[in-house]
PDB file of C-alpha atoms in Angstrom:
ATOM      1  CA  MET A  21     -49.873 -15.644  56.110  1.00 90.00           C
ATOM      2  CA  LYS A  22     -48.968 -18.663  56.415  1.00 94.00           C
ATOM      3  CA  VAL A  23     -45.421 -19.296  56.777  1.00 96.00           C
ATOM      4  CA  LEU A  24     -43.452 -23.175  56.314  1.00 96.00           C
ATOM      5  CA  VAL A  25     -40.094 -23.183  58.044  1.00 96.00           C
ATOM      6  CA  ILE A  26     -38.112 -25.869  56.247  1.00 96.00           C
ATOM      7  CA  SER A  27     -36.215 -27.361  58.545  1.00 94.00           C
ATOM      8  CA  ASP A  28     -31.829 -27.669  58.189  1.00 93.00           C
ATOM      9  CA  PRO A  29     -31.064 -31.392  59.348  1.00 91.00           C
ATOM     10  CA  SER A  30     -28.143 -32.511  59.969  1.00 87.00           C
ATOM     11  CA  ASP A  31     -26.414 -36.408  59.919  1.00 84.00           C
ATOM     12  CA  ILE A  32     -27.372 -36.640  63.190  1.00 86.00           C
ATOM     13  CA  ALA A  33     -30.567 -33.582  64.108  1.00 89.00           C
ATOM     14  CA  PHE A  34     -31.419 -30.666  62.990  1.00 92.00           C
ATOM     15  CA  GLU A  35     -28.805 -27.505  62.958  1.00 88.00           C
ATOM     16  CA  PRO A  36     -28.995 -24.634  65.371  1.00 87.00           C
ATOM     17  CA  VAL A  37     -30.487 -22.231  62.153  1.00 89.00           C
ATOM     18  CA  SER A  38     -33.753 -24.217  62.581  1.00 94.00           C
ATOM     19  CA  LEU A  39     -34.866 -22.531  65.379  1.00 94.00           C
ATOM     20  CA  GLU A  40     -33.399 -19.713  64.187  1.00 93.00           C
ATOM     21  CA  LEU A  41     -35.716 -19.819  61.131  1.00 96.00           C
ATOM     22  CA  ILE A  42     -38.439 -19.920  63.464  1.00 96.00           C
ATOM     23  CA  THR A  43     -37.530 -16.736  64.478  1.00 95.00           C
ATOM     24  CA  ALA A  44     -37.915 -15.605  61.538  1.00 95.00           C
ATOM     25  CA  ALA A  45     -40.979 -16.839  60.601  1.00 95.00           C
ATOM     26  CA  ARG A  46     -42.397 -14.536  63.067  1.00 94.00           C
ATOM     27  CA  THR A  47     -41.607 -11.554  62.130  1.00 93.00           C
ATOM     28  CA  VAL A  48     -42.786 -12.649  59.343  1.00 91.00           C
ATOM     29  CA  CYS A  49     -45.981 -13.540  59.444  1.00 88.00           C
ATOM     30  CA  GLY A  50     -47.088 -11.783  62.969  1.00 76.00           C
ATOM     31  CA  ASP A  51     -49.669 -13.266  65.967  1.00 73.00           C
ATOM     32  CA  ASP A  52     -52.257 -14.042  64.038  1.00 80.00           C
ATOM     33  CA  GLY A  53     -50.038 -16.209  60.419  1.00 90.00           C
ATOM     34  CA  GLU A  54     -48.943 -19.514  61.657  1.00 93.00           C
ATOM     35  CA  VAL A  55     -45.141 -21.086  61.747  1.00 95.00           C
ATOM     36  CA  THR A  56     -45.268 -25.103  60.200  1.00 94.00           C
ATOM     37  CA  VAL A  57     -42.341 -26.467  60.817  1.00 95.00           C
ATOM     38  CA  ALA A  58     -41.119 -29.064  58.217  1.00 94.00           C
ATOM     39  CA  ALA A  59     -38.669 -31.548  60.268  1.00 92.00           C
ATOM     40  CA  LEU A  60     -37.438 -33.214  57.463  1.00 92.00           C
ATOM     41  CA  GLY A  61     -36.156 -36.759  59.544  1.00 87.00           C
ATOM     42  CA  HIS A  62     -35.386 -37.140  62.780  1.00 89.00           C
ATOM     43  CA  PRO A  63     -38.994 -37.093  64.489  1.00 89.00           C
ATOM     44  CA  THR A  64     -37.946 -37.320  68.211  1.00 90.00           C
ATOM     45  CA  GLU A  65     -35.688 -34.089  68.302  1.00 92.00           C
ATOM     46  CA  ALA A  66     -37.909 -32.803  65.985  1.00 91.00           C
ATOM     47  CA  LYS A  67     -41.572 -33.322  69.156  1.00 92.00           C
ATOM     48  CA  GLU A  68     -38.161 -32.310  71.698  1.00 93.00           C
ATOM     49  CA  GLN A  69     -37.255 -28.885  70.145  1.00 93.00           C
ATOM     50  CA  PHE A  70     -39.935 -27.136  67.803  1.00 94.00           C
ATOM     51  CA  GLY A  71     -42.534 -26.271  69.856  1.00 93.00           C
ATOM     52  CA  ALA A  72     -42.025 -23.002  68.989  1.00 93.00           C
ATOM     53  CA  ALA A  73     -44.136 -23.412  66.293  1.00 93.00           C
ATOM     54  CA  ASP A  74     -47.406 -23.774  64.965  1.00 92.00           C
ATOM     55  CA  LYS A  75     -47.149 -26.976  64.474  1.00 93.00           C
ATOM     56  CA  VAL A  76     -44.885 -29.273  62.904  1.00 93.00           C
ATOM     57  CA  VAL A  77     -45.428 -31.920  60.163  1.00 92.00           C
ATOM     58  CA  GLY A  78     -43.480 -34.398  60.022  1.00 90.00           C
ATOM     59  CA  LEU A  79     -41.361 -35.839  56.777  1.00 89.00           C
ATOM     60  CA  LEU A  80     -38.725 -38.092  55.694  1.00 85.00           C
ATOM     61  CA  SER A  81     -39.846 -40.425  59.517  1.00 78.00           C
ATOM     62  CA  GLU A  82     -38.047 -43.580  58.142  1.00 76.00           C
ATOM     63  CA  THR A  83     -35.177 -41.421  56.877  1.00 75.00           C
ATOM     64  CA  LYS A  84     -31.733 -42.590  59.154  1.00 73.00           C
ATOM     65  CA  GLY A  85     -29.713 -39.840  59.857  1.00 77.00           C
ATOM     66  CA  LEU A  86     -28.936 -36.786  56.212  1.00 84.00           C
ATOM     67  CA  PRO A  87     -31.262 -36.984  53.511  1.00 85.00           C
ATOM     68  CA  THR A  88     -30.374 -36.497  50.694  1.00 85.00           C
ATOM     69  CA  ALA A  89     -32.340 -33.416  48.768  1.00 87.00           C
ATOM     70  CA  GLU A  90     -34.177 -35.212  45.810  1.00 87.00           C
ATOM     71  CA  ALA A  91     -36.014 -36.641  48.651  1.00 86.00           C
ATOM     72  CA  ALA A  92     -36.309 -33.745  51.299  1.00 89.00           C
ATOM     73  CA  GLN A  93     -37.560 -31.974  47.526  1.00 90.00           C
ATOM     74  CA  ALA A  94     -40.145 -35.137  46.634  1.00 86.00           C
ATOM     75  CA  ALA A  95     -41.596 -34.947  50.289  1.00 88.00           C
ATOM     76  CA  LEU A  96     -41.793 -31.741  50.342  1.00 92.00           C
ATOM     77  CA  ALA A  97     -43.641 -30.561  46.985  1.00 88.00           C
ATOM     78  CA  SER A  98     -46.702 -32.560  48.219  1.00 87.00           C
ATOM     79  CA  LEU A  99     -46.268 -30.356  51.314  1.00 90.00           C
ATOM     80  CA  VAL A 100     -46.670 -26.720  49.296  1.00 91.00           C
ATOM     81  CA  ALA A 101     -48.941 -28.264  46.960  1.00 88.00           C
ATOM     82  CA  GLU A 102     -51.649 -29.715  50.194  1.00 88.00           C
ATOM     83  CA  ASP A 103     -50.175 -26.604  52.146  1.00 88.00           C
ATOM     84  CA  ARG A 104     -50.300 -23.798  50.563  1.00 92.00           C
ATOM     85  CA  PRO A 105     -48.094 -21.350  52.487  1.00 94.00           C
ATOM     86  CA  ASP A 106     -47.462 -17.534  51.441  1.00 94.00           C
ATOM     87  CA  VAL A 107     -44.310 -17.962  52.679  1.00 96.00           C
ATOM     88  CA  VAL A 108     -41.833 -20.838  53.043  1.00 96.00           C
ATOM     89  CA  LEU A 109     -38.111 -19.670  55.002  1.00 97.00           C
ATOM     90  CA  VAL A 110     -35.093 -22.061  53.849  1.00 96.00           C
ATOM     91  CA  ALA A 111     -31.837 -21.975  55.400  1.00 93.00           C
ATOM     92  CA  TYR A 112     -28.791 -20.827  53.374  1.00 89.00           C
ATOM     93  CA  SER A 113     -27.119 -24.118  53.541  1.00 87.00           C
ATOM     94  CA  ALA A 114     -26.103 -27.062  51.721  1.00 86.00           C
ATOM     95  CA  LEU A 115     -29.058 -28.683  51.867  1.00 90.00           C
ATOM     96  CA  GLY A 116     -31.313 -25.517  51.570  1.00 91.00           C
ATOM     97  CA  LEU A 117     -28.767 -24.882  48.257  1.00 92.00           C
ATOM     98  CA  ASP A 118     -30.713 -27.994  46.693  1.00 92.00           C
ATOM     99  CA  ILE A 119     -34.225 -26.930  47.589  1.00 93.00           C
ATOM    100  CA  GLY A 120     -34.401 -23.852  47.333  1.00 94.00           C
ATOM    101  CA  PRO A 121     -34.477 -22.875  43.931  1.00 95.00           C
ATOM    102  CA  TRP A 122     -35.672 -26.307  43.311  1.00 94.00           C
ATOM    103  CA  LEU A 123     -38.870 -25.766  45.252  1.00 93.00           C
ATOM    104  CA  ALA A 124     -39.048 -21.871  44.192  1.00 94.00           C
ATOM    105  CA  ALA A 125     -38.511 -23.556  40.453  1.00 94.00           C
ATOM    106  CA  ARG A 126     -41.692 -25.649  41.036  1.00 92.00           C
ATOM    107  CA  CYS A 127     -44.023 -24.045  42.999  1.00 91.00           C
ATOM    108  CA  ASP A 128     -44.293 -20.900  40.279  1.00 92.00           C
ATOM    109  CA  MET A 129     -42.886 -18.619  43.670  1.00 94.00           C
ATOM    110  CA  ASP A 130     -40.817 -15.660  42.628  1.00 95.00           C
ATOM    111  CA  MET A 131     -37.393 -15.970  45.505  1.00 95.00           C
ATOM    112  CA  LEU A 132     -34.941 -14.304  47.270  1.00 94.00           C
ATOM    113  CA  ALA A 133     -30.834 -15.160  48.820  1.00 93.00           C
ATOM    114  CA  TYR A 134     -28.810 -14.439  51.511  1.00 89.00           C
ATOM    115  CA  VAL A 135     -31.010 -13.124  53.690  1.00 92.00           C
ATOM    116  CA  THR A 136     -30.991 -11.155  56.508  1.00 88.00           C
ATOM    117  CA  GLY A 137     -33.009  -9.314  58.231  1.00 91.00           C
ATOM    118  CA  LEU A 138     -37.243  -9.779  57.109  1.00 94.00           C
ATOM    119  CA  GLU A 139     -40.084  -7.284  57.948  1.00 93.00           C
ATOM    120  CA  ARG A 140     -44.086  -6.768  56.916  1.00 91.00           C
ATOM    121  CA  ALA A 141     -45.126  -4.243  55.488  1.00 90.00           C
ATOM    122  CA  GLY A 142     -48.552  -5.102  53.903  1.00 89.00           C
ATOM    123  CA  ALA A 143     -49.741  -8.061  52.557  1.00 89.00           C
ATOM    124  CA  ASP A 144     -46.130  -7.619  51.061  1.00 93.00           C
ATOM    125  CA  ILE A 145     -42.202  -8.268  53.056  1.00 94.00           C
ATOM    126  CA  LEU A 146     -39.410  -6.072  52.844  1.00 95.00           C
ATOM    127  CA  VAL A 147     -36.002  -8.715  52.750  1.00 95.00           C
ATOM    128  CA  ARG A 148     -33.356  -6.797  53.618  1.00 92.00           C
ATOM    129  CA  SER A 149     -30.100  -9.261  51.338  1.00 90.00           C
ATOM    130  CA  GLN A 150     -25.832  -9.746  51.167  1.00 82.00           C
ATOM    131  CA  ILE A 151     -25.565  -9.729  46.813  1.00 82.00           C
ATOM    132  CA  TYR A 152     -21.588  -9.118  45.216  1.00 77.00           C
ATOM    133  CA  GLY A 153     -20.659 -10.922  48.702  1.00 69.00           C
ATOM    134  CA  GLY A 154     -22.104  -9.146  51.117  1.00 69.00           C
ATOM    135  CA  LYS A 155     -20.207  -6.109  50.565  1.00 71.00           C
ATOM    136  CA  LEU A 156     -23.378  -4.710  48.933  1.00 78.00           C
ATOM    137  CA  ASP A 157     -26.612  -4.542  51.467  1.00 82.00           C
ATOM    138  CA  ALA A 158     -30.079  -4.647  49.698  1.00 91.00           C
ATOM    139  CA  THR A 159     -33.741  -3.973  50.788  1.00 94.00           C
ATOM    140  CA  SER A 160     -36.231  -5.723  48.718  1.00 95.00           C
ATOM    141  CA  ARG A 161     -39.843  -5.750  48.140  1.00 96.00           C
ATOM    142  CA  ILE A 162     -42.021  -9.212  47.385  1.00 95.00           C
ATOM    143  CA  GLY A 163     -44.995 -10.744  47.966  1.00 93.00           C
ATOM    144  CA  ALA A 164     -46.691 -13.837  49.230  1.00 91.00           C
ATOM    145  CA  GLY A 165     -46.487 -16.692  47.374  1.00 93.00           C
ATOM    146  CA  CYS A 166     -42.634 -15.994  47.658  1.00 95.00           C
ATOM    147  CA  VAL A 167     -39.110 -19.203  48.686  1.00 96.00           C
ATOM    148  CA  LEU A 168     -37.053 -17.248  50.942  1.00 96.00           C
ATOM    149  CA  SER A 169     -32.970 -18.659  51.836  1.00 95.00           C
ATOM    150  CA  VAL A 170     -32.381 -16.930  54.738  1.00 92.00           C
ATOM    151  CA  THR A 171     -28.205 -16.292  55.832  1.00 86.00           C
ATOM    152  CA  PRO A 172     -26.956 -18.102  59.735  1.00 82.00           C
ATOM    153  CA  GLY A 173     -27.316 -15.915  62.499  1.00 77.00           C
ATOM    154  CA  SER A 174     -28.999 -13.416  61.433  1.00 82.00           C
ATOM    155  CA  PHE A 175     -31.959 -13.838  64.020  1.00 88.00           C
ATOM    156  CA  GLU A 176     -32.444 -15.406  67.519  1.00 87.00           C
ATOM    157  CA  ALA A 177     -32.788 -18.493  67.702  1.00 89.00           C
ATOM    158  CA  ALA A 178     -36.535 -20.053  68.678  1.00 93.00           C
ATOM    159  CA  PRO A 179     -36.465 -21.541  72.547  1.00 94.00           C
ATOM    160  CA  SER A 180     -36.236 -24.594  71.819  1.00 94.00           C
ATOM    161  CA  GLN A 181     -38.777 -27.070  73.271  1.00 93.00           C
ATOM    162  CA  PRO A 182     -41.082 -29.947  72.975  1.00 92.00           C
ATOM    163  CA  VAL A 183     -44.586 -30.156  70.779  1.00 91.00           C
ATOM    164  CA  VAL A 184     -47.629 -29.964  72.303  1.00 86.00           C
ATOM    165  CA  GLY A 185     -49.544 -32.997  71.076  1.00 80.00           C
ATOM    166  CA  ASP A 186     -47.859 -35.621  68.312  1.00 77.00           C
ATOM    167  CA  LEU A 187     -46.005 -34.147  64.950  1.00 81.00           C
ATOM    168  CA  THR A 188     -48.516 -34.327  61.866  1.00 83.00           C
ATOM    169  CA  ARG A 189     -47.499 -37.227  59.005  1.00 80.00           C
ATOM    170  CA  GLY A 190     -46.427 -34.907  56.225  1.00 74.00           C
ATOM    171  CA  THR A 191     -46.941 -37.021  53.598  1.00 67.00           C
ATOM    172  CA  ASP A 192     -43.956 -38.719  51.224  1.00 65.00           C
ATOM    173  CA  ALA A 193     -43.782 -38.364  48.405  1.00 61.00           C
ATOM    174  CA  GLU A 194     -41.910 -40.963  45.817  1.00 57.00           C
ATOM    175  CA  ALA A 195     -38.326 -40.126  44.963  1.00 59.00           C
ATOM    176  CA  THR A 196     -35.922 -41.094  42.066  1.00 62.00           C
ATOM    177  CA  ASN A 197     -34.291 -42.727  44.479  1.00 70.00           C
ATOM    178  CA  ASN A 198     -30.846 -41.146  41.817  1.00 79.00           C
ATOM    179  CA  THR A 199     -28.936 -40.343  45.254  1.00 80.00           C
ATOM    180  CA  ARG A 200     -27.803 -41.685  48.032  1.00 79.00           C
ATOM    181  CA  LEU A 201     -25.739 -41.134  51.390  1.00 79.00           C
ATOM    182  CA  THR A 202     -22.722 -43.236  51.826  1.00 81.00           C
ATOM    183  CA  GLY A 203     -21.170 -40.798  54.434  1.00 79.00           C
ATOM    184  CA  VAL A 204     -20.655 -37.722  56.542  1.00 78.00           C
ATOM    185  CA  ASP A 205     -16.841 -36.876  57.044  1.00 75.00           C
ATOM    186  CA  ARG A 206     -16.257 -34.387  59.982  1.00 70.00           C
ATOM    187  CA  PRO A 207     -12.466 -32.731  60.976  1.00 64.00           C
ATOM    188  CA  GLU A 208     -11.301 -35.125  64.149  1.00 67.00           C
ATOM    189  CA  LEU A 209     -10.827 -32.370  66.733  1.00 59.00           C
ATOM    190  CA  THR A 210      -7.566 -33.770  67.815  1.00 64.00           C
ATOM    191  CA  GLY A 211      -6.373 -30.881  70.170  1.00 70.00           C
ATOM    192  CA  VAL A 212      -8.915 -28.163  70.273  1.00 80.00           C
ATOM    193  CA  ASP A 213     -12.877 -27.668  69.450  1.00 82.00           C
ATOM    194  CA  LEU A 214     -12.992 -24.108  68.607  1.00 88.00           C
ATOM    195  CA  THR A 215     -16.835 -24.813  69.377  1.00 84.00           C
ATOM    196  CA  GLN A 216     -15.732 -25.154  73.443  1.00 86.00           C
ATOM    197  CA  ALA A 217     -13.808 -21.713  73.480  1.00 91.00           C
ATOM    198  CA  ASN A 218     -14.602 -18.853  75.541  1.00 93.00           C
ATOM    199  CA  ARG A 219     -11.657 -16.770  72.979  1.00 96.00           C
ATOM    200  CA  ILE A 220     -11.042 -17.289  69.016  1.00 96.00           C
ATOM    201  CA  LEU A 221      -8.798 -14.466  67.648  1.00 97.00           C
ATOM    202  CA  CYS A 222      -9.461 -15.481  64.100  1.00 97.00           C
ATOM    203  CA  VAL A 223      -6.729 -13.951  60.978  1.00 96.00           C
ATOM    204  CA  GLY A 224      -8.330 -13.164  57.088  1.00 93.00           C
ATOM    205  CA  ARG A 225      -6.658 -13.392  54.358  1.00 90.00           C
ATOM    206  CA  GLY A 226      -5.094  -9.880  55.436  1.00 89.00           C
ATOM    207  CA  ILE A 227      -2.733 -11.632  57.786  1.00 93.00           C
ATOM    208  CA  GLY A 228      -0.421 -12.491  54.808  1.00 89.00           C
ATOM    209  CA  ASP A 229       2.174 -15.676  55.834  1.00 92.00           C
ATOM    210  CA  GLU A 230       3.310 -17.625  58.672  1.00 93.00           C
ATOM    211  CA  THR A 231       5.109 -14.138  59.408  1.00 94.00           C
ATOM    212  CA  GLY A 232       1.895 -13.013  60.705  1.00 94.00           C
ATOM    213  CA  ILE A 233       0.395 -16.376  61.440  1.00 96.00           C
ATOM    214  CA  GLU A 234       3.145 -15.908  63.752  1.00 96.00           C
ATOM    215  CA  GLN A 235       2.122 -12.684  65.924  1.00 95.00           C
ATOM    216  CA  ALA A 236      -1.140 -13.689  65.823  1.00 96.00           C
ATOM    217  CA  ARG A 237      -0.695 -17.050  67.825  1.00 95.00           C
ATOM    218  CA  GLY A 238       1.420 -15.454  69.793  1.00 94.00           C
ATOM    219  CA  LEU A 239      -0.808 -12.753  70.236  1.00 95.00           C
ATOM    220  CA  ALA A 240      -3.839 -15.672  71.016  1.00 95.00           C
ATOM    221  CA  SER A 241      -2.062 -16.492  73.329  1.00 92.00           C
ATOM    222  CA  ALA A 242      -1.169 -13.916  75.667  1.00 92.00           C
ATOM    223  CA  LEU A 243      -5.366 -13.642  74.848  1.00 93.00           C
ATOM    224  CA  SER A 244      -5.693 -16.812  76.100  1.00 92.00           C
ATOM    225  CA  ALA A 245      -7.336 -17.366  72.919  1.00 94.00           C
ATOM    226  CA  GLU A 246      -7.830 -19.534  70.191  1.00 95.00           C
ATOM    227  CA  LEU A 247      -6.739 -19.311  67.047  1.00 96.00           C
ATOM    228  CA  ALA A 248      -8.411 -19.570  64.082  1.00 96.00           C
ATOM    229  CA  GLY A 249      -8.808 -18.407  60.662  1.00 95.00           C
ATOM    230  CA  SER A 250     -11.369 -17.401  57.146  1.00 93.00           C
ATOM    231  CA  ARG A 251     -11.708 -20.099  54.555  1.00 92.00           C
ATOM    232  CA  PRO A 252      -8.411 -18.611  52.101  1.00 92.00           C
ATOM    233  CA  VAL A 253      -6.219 -18.597  55.426  1.00 94.00           C
ATOM    234  CA  VAL A 254      -7.311 -22.615  56.027  1.00 93.00           C
ATOM    235  CA  ASP A 255      -7.147 -22.466  51.845  1.00 91.00           C
ATOM    236  CA  GLY A 256      -4.107 -21.628  51.486  1.00 92.00           C
ATOM    237  CA  GLY A 257      -2.829 -23.264  53.890  1.00 93.00           C
ATOM    238  CA  LEU A 258      -1.353 -21.525  56.285  1.00 94.00           C
ATOM    239  CA  LEU A 259      -3.936 -23.218  59.452  1.00 93.00           C
ATOM    240  CA  GLU A 260      -5.246 -26.563  60.533  1.00 90.00           C
ATOM    241  CA  LYS A 261      -8.840 -27.591  58.405  1.00 89.00           C
ATOM    242  CA  LEU A 262     -10.214 -27.976  62.060  1.00 88.00           C
ATOM    243  CA  ARG A 263      -9.250 -23.842  62.922  1.00 93.00           C
ATOM    244  CA  GLN A 264     -11.519 -22.315  60.247  1.00 93.00           C
ATOM    245  CA  VAL A 265     -14.703 -20.895  61.462  1.00 93.00           C
ATOM    246  CA  GLY A 266     -17.718 -20.737  59.018  1.00 88.00           C
ATOM    247  CA  LYS A 267     -20.208 -22.633  57.068  1.00 78.00           C
ATOM    248  CA  SER A 268     -17.383 -25.757  55.560  1.00 78.00           C
ATOM    249  CA  GLY A 269     -15.486 -25.002  59.389  1.00 83.00           C
ATOM    250  CA  GLN A 270     -16.603 -24.690  62.733  1.00 85.00           C
ATOM    251  CA  LYS A 271     -19.082 -23.084  63.694  1.00 83.00           C
ATOM    252  CA  VAL A 272     -19.097 -20.849  66.921  1.00 89.00           C
ATOM    253  CA  LYS A 273     -20.384 -18.444  70.178  1.00 87.00           C
ATOM    254  CA  PRO A 274     -17.573 -17.944  72.433  1.00 93.00           C
ATOM    255  CA  GLY A 275     -17.306 -14.312  74.227  1.00 93.00           C
ATOM    256  CA  LEU A 276     -15.466 -13.030  72.217  1.00 96.00           C
ATOM    257  CA  TYR A 277     -14.089 -12.840  68.825  1.00 97.00           C
ATOM    258  CA  LEU A 278     -11.966 -10.798  67.424  1.00 97.00           C
ATOM    259  CA  ALA A 279     -11.679 -11.222  64.000  1.00 96.00           C
ATOM    260  CA  LEU A 280      -7.992  -9.607  62.011  1.00 96.00           C
ATOM    261  CA  GLY A 281      -8.638  -8.729  58.553  1.00 94.00           C
ATOM    262  CA  VAL A 282     -11.367 -11.076  58.119  1.00 94.00           C
ATOM    263  CA  SER A 283     -13.676 -10.036  55.050  1.00 91.00           C
ATOM    264  CA  GLY A 284     -17.088 -11.294  55.837  1.00 88.00           C
ATOM    265  CA  ALA A 285     -18.016 -12.318  53.719  1.00 85.00           C
ATOM    266  CA  PRO A 286     -22.074 -15.336  54.287  1.00 81.00           C
ATOM    267  CA  GLU A 287     -20.049 -17.996  54.975  1.00 82.00           C
ATOM    268  CA  HIS A 288     -17.441 -16.910  57.296  1.00 90.00           C
ATOM    269  CA  LEU A 289     -20.374 -15.056  59.402  1.00 87.00           C
ATOM    270  CA  GLU A 290     -22.845 -18.211  59.291  1.00 81.00           C
ATOM    271  CA  GLY A 291     -19.737 -19.394  61.489  1.00 85.00           C
ATOM    272  CA  MET A 292     -19.769 -16.745  64.168  1.00 90.00           C
ATOM    273  CA  ALA A 293     -22.382 -13.646  63.926  1.00 85.00           C
ATOM    274  CA  SER A 294     -23.638 -15.653  66.734  1.00 81.00           C
ATOM    275  CA  ALA A 295     -20.888 -14.508  69.310  1.00 90.00           C
ATOM    276  CA  GLU A 296     -21.016 -11.842  72.501  1.00 91.00           C
ATOM    277  CA  SER A 297     -18.326  -9.911  71.761  1.00 95.00           C
ATOM    278  CA  ILE A 298     -17.439  -9.133  68.144  1.00 95.00           C
ATOM    279  CA  VAL A 299     -14.718  -6.784  67.697  1.00 96.00           C
ATOM    280  CA  ALA A 300     -13.373  -6.496  63.620  1.00 96.00           C
ATOM    281  CA  ILE A 301     -10.354  -4.640  62.661  1.00 96.00           C
ATOM    282  CA  ASN A 302     -10.563  -4.124  58.969  1.00 95.00           C
ATOM    283  CA  SER A 303      -8.698  -1.124  56.607  1.00 93.00           C
ATOM    284  CA  ASP A 304     -11.421  -1.667  54.776  1.00 92.00           C
ATOM    285  CA  PRO A 305     -14.721   0.641  55.749  1.00 91.00           C
ATOM    286  CA  ASP A 306     -16.595  -1.249  54.246  1.00 87.00           C
ATOM    287  CA  ALA A 307     -16.166  -5.303  55.588  1.00 89.00           C
ATOM    288  CA  PRO A 308     -19.643  -6.303  54.944  1.00 88.00           C
ATOM    289  CA  ILE A 309     -18.099  -8.115  58.842  1.00 91.00           C
ATOM    290  CA  PHE A 310     -18.482  -4.496  59.828  1.00 92.00           C
ATOM    291  CA  ASN A 311     -21.916  -4.784  59.509  1.00 86.00           C
ATOM    292  CA  VAL A 312     -22.421  -7.114  62.812  1.00 89.00           C
ATOM    293  CA  ALA A 313     -19.422  -6.413  65.246  1.00 93.00           C
ATOM    294  CA  HIS A 314     -19.532  -4.407  68.261  1.00 94.00           C
ATOM    295  CA  TYR A 315     -16.525  -2.413  67.580  1.00 95.00           C
ATOM    296  CA  VAL A 316     -14.720  -2.052  64.580  1.00 95.00           C
ATOM    297  CA  ALA A 317     -11.433  -0.602  63.769  1.00 95.00           C
ATOM    298  CA  THR A 318     -10.129   1.081  60.764  1.00 95.00           C
ATOM    299  CA  CYS A 319      -7.030   0.220  60.558  1.00 93.00           C
ATOM    300  CA  ASP A 320      -4.296  -2.097  59.734  1.00 93.00           C
ATOM    301  CA  MET A 321      -4.002  -5.460  61.440  1.00 94.00           C
ATOM    302  CA  PHE A 322      -1.196  -5.819  62.619  1.00 95.00           C
ATOM    303  CA  ASP A 323      -0.139  -1.328  64.088  1.00 95.00           C
ATOM    304  CA  PHE A 324      -2.806  -2.955  65.712  1.00 95.00           C
ATOM    305  CA  MET A 325      -1.741  -6.382  66.955  1.00 95.00           C
ATOM    306  CA  ASP A 326       1.525  -4.471  67.595  1.00 94.00           C
ATOM    307  CA  ALA A 327      -0.325  -1.501  70.243  1.00 93.00           C
ATOM    308  CA  LEU A 328      -2.267  -3.964  71.669  1.00 93.00           C
ATOM    309  CA  GLU A 329       0.399  -7.173  72.680  1.00 92.00           C
ATOM    310  CA  GLU A 330       1.876  -3.994  73.551  1.00 90.00           C
ATOM    311  CA  LEU A 331      -1.105  -2.757  75.879  1.00 90.00           C
ATOM    312  CA  LEU A 332      -0.556  -6.798  77.437  1.00 89.00           C
ATOM    313  CA  GLU A 333       2.634  -6.354  77.931  1.00 86.00           C
ATOM    314  CA  GLU A 334       2.047  -3.188  79.972  1.00 81.00           C
ATOM    315  CA  ASN A 335      -1.296  -5.111  81.653  1.00 76.00           C
ATOM    316  CA  PRO A 336      -1.374  -9.156  81.398  1.00 66.00           C
ATOM    317  CA  VAL A 337      -4.273  -8.439  84.309  1.00 55.00           C
ATOM    318  CA  ALA A 338      -6.228  -7.509  81.419  1.00 56.00           C
ATOM    319  CA  ALA A 339      -5.295 -10.431  79.449  1.00 56.00           C
ATOM    320  CA  ALA A 340      -7.122 -12.796  82.332  1.00 54.00           C
ATOM    321  CA  GLY A 341      -9.633 -11.321  82.925  1.00 55.00           C
ATOM    322  CA  ASP A 342     -13.534 -11.948  81.100  1.00 50.00           C
ATOM    323  CA  ALA A 343     -13.621  -9.051  79.382  1.00 43.00           C
ATOM    324  CA  ALA A 344     -11.248  -8.227  75.956  1.00 45.00           C
TER     325      ALA A 344
END
């Protein structure tokens, strides 16, 4: 089985999910299949990272920074027509949302999104995906000739290693150039950089108001952790943008991620599913975050905070230790 992985570029290199897609591709095709990476731009970085694939095709090599969706679409349509892969894997990301559905429609392929797991079943593939905002997991059987949009954090990253030999140069089809990149805005990480934090306490919508935030802030301090929030908390003005974890916030990989009242929508899981130890507290026993957490408790988050604060007061050494 031939699998085409579409890299997920940023304005400076490639997003980590690009290597996760190679692992997902191996799950589908096995040792006797072929994994090809379509590297969108950044030829130097592609040559340094994508050696775990069988072949790497360089597209849009002259593009500076982040390619537009229409430029990527035009180049990929030509590659798919020439290579005729059985499966195309794309990240569930801003660019992936533009590329995946368009490519499926253009090339007459089936498509499934929010993919979190893959398993080969003879000539078909069993695809596990999230539906209803992550409230339910669905398992679908799909045949060759499909596009799968994979949720970041669902697979281990393939090793980052140099490509042996040169990249194969793909055909860069002419795009209509109706859109162009005018700039990339990044939040100023003044005072806090969640990507460097070893411990993070993240609160969700259930935190309520400023009173709840202040209690969480105190607990985070006692744990020597950084305080973070899901998007509803940030959108509600309870925390600043630089403390948001998720697709439209920071992507983090701390040693401890303590999630209080966080439901675990796919967009949030994208930002934290790779944490070494995830502890989730939620009163909803069906909260999607429980699917990725290592330790869970279905209780009131404020009761949990009270109990943990009391425990830390009695055992202050525990807060300073390496383990939670």
